[in-house]
Coordinates of C-alpha atoms in Angstrom, one line a residue:
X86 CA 0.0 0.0 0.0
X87 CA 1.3 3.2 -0.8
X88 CA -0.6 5.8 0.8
X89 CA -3.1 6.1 4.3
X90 CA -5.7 6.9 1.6
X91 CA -5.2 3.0 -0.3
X92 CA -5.1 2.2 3.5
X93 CA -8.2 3.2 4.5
X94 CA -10.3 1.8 1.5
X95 CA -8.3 -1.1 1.8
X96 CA -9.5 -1.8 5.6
X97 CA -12.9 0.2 5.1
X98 CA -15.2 -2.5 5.9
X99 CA -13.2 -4.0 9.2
X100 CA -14.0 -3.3 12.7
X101 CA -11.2 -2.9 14.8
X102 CA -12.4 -6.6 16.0
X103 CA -11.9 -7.8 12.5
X104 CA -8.5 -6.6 12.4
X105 CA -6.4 -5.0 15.2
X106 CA -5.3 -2.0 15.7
X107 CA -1.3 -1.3 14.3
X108 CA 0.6 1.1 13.5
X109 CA -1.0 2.7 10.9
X110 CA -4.4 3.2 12.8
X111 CA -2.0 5.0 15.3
X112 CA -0.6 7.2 12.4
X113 CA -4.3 7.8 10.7
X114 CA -6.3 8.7 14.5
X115 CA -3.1 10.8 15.0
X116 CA -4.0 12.9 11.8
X117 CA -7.5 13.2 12.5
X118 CA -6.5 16.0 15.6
X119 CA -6.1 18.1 12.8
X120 CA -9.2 18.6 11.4
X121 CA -12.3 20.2 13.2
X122 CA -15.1 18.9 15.1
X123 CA -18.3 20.0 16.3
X124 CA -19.5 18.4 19.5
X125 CA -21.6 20.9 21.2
X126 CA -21.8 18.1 25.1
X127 CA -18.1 16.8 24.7
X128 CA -18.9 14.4 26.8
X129 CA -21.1 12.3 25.1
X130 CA -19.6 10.2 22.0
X131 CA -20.8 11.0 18.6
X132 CA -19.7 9.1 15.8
X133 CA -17.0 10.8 13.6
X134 CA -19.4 11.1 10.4
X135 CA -21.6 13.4 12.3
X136 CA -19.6 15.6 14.1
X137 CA -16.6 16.3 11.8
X138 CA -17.0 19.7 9.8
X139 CA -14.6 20.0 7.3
X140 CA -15.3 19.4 3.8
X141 CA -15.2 15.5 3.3
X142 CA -15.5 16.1 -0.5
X143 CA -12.2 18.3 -1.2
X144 CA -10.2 16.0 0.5
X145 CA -9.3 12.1 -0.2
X146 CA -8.4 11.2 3.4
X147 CA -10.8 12.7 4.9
X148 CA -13.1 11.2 2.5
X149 CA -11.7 7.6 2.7
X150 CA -12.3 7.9 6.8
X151 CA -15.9 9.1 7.0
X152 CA -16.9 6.3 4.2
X153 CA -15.0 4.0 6.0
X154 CA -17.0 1.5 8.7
X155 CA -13.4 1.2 10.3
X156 CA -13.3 5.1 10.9
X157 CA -16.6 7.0 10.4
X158 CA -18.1 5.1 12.9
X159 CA -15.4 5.6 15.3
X160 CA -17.0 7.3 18.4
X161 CA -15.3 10.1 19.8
X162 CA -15.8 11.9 22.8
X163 CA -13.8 14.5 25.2
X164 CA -12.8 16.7 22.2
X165 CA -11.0 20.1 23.5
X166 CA -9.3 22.4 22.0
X167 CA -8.3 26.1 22.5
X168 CA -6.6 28.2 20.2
X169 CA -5.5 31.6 21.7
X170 CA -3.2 34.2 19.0
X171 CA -2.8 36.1 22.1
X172 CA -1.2 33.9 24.2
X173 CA 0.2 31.4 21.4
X174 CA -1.8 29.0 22.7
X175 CA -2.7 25.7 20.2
X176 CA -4.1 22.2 22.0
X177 CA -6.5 19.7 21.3
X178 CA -7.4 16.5 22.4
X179 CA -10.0 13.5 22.2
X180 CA -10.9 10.4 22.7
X181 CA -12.0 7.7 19.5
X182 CA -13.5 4.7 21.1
X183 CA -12.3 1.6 19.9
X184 CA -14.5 -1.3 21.3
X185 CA -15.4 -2.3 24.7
X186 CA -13.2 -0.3 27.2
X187 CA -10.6 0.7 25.0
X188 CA -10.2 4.0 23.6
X189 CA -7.4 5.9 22.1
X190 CA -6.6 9.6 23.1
X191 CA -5.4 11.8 20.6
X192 CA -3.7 15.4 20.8
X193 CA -2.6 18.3 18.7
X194 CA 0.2 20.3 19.3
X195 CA 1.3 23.4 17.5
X196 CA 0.0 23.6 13.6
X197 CA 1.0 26.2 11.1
X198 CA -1.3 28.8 12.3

C-alpha cells in the first residue's frame, strides 16, 4: 500500500475486532487532531461522520475515513481544543473509542497557524 488513503479503502469495511489496531491506525487517529469537530456536550460520543465539519468532499483522506466503517463510525468523545493568538496558545485532544473499554486519546500540538 502506498498511501493512508489506499489504507483506509483497503480496511474500510473492518471493525477494529476484525482486524487489530497497528501502527497505521496509530498514524491515521493521529491525523485526525487536525481537522475540526463539532461536538456541542463533549462528553457524550458522537460518531466521527456526524460531528466532523470539514469538507469530506475536497479532500481524499478525509473522505476515505468518513466512508469507511473502520473510521466513520469511530465514536469520539472528550474533544478540546483552545486556540489563543494572544497567548500562542494551540491544543487539542480527544478520545476515539475503539471497542469495549478501549479507547485511544489523541492530541494536537502546535499547527501552522
Amino acid at each position: 500500500m502506498s498511501s493512508l488513503t489506499e489504507y483506509i479503502r483497503w480496511y474500510a469495511d473492518f471493525s477494529f475486532y476484525d482486524k487489530q489496531f497497528n501502527e497505521i491506525d496509530n498514524l491515521i487517529l493521529s491525523t485526525l487532531t487536525y481537522y475540526h469537530y463539532e461536538m456541542k456536550d463533549s462528553s457524550r460520543p458522537l460518531s466521527l461522520r456526524r460531528c466532523v465539519t470539514d469538507s469530506v468532499e475536497n479532500d481524499s483522506f478525509l473522505s476515505a475515513v468518513y466512508h469507511s466503517r473502520r473510521f466513520g463510525t469511530l465514536m469520539i468523545s472528550d474533544f478540546t481544543e483552545i486556540f489563543s493568538r494572544d497567548t500562542g496558545t494551540q491544543f487539542a485532544a480527544m478520545k476515539f473509542h475503539l471497542y469495549d473499554q478501549v479507547y485511544y486519546i489523541a492530541f494536537r500540538g502546535t499547527d501552522n497557524s
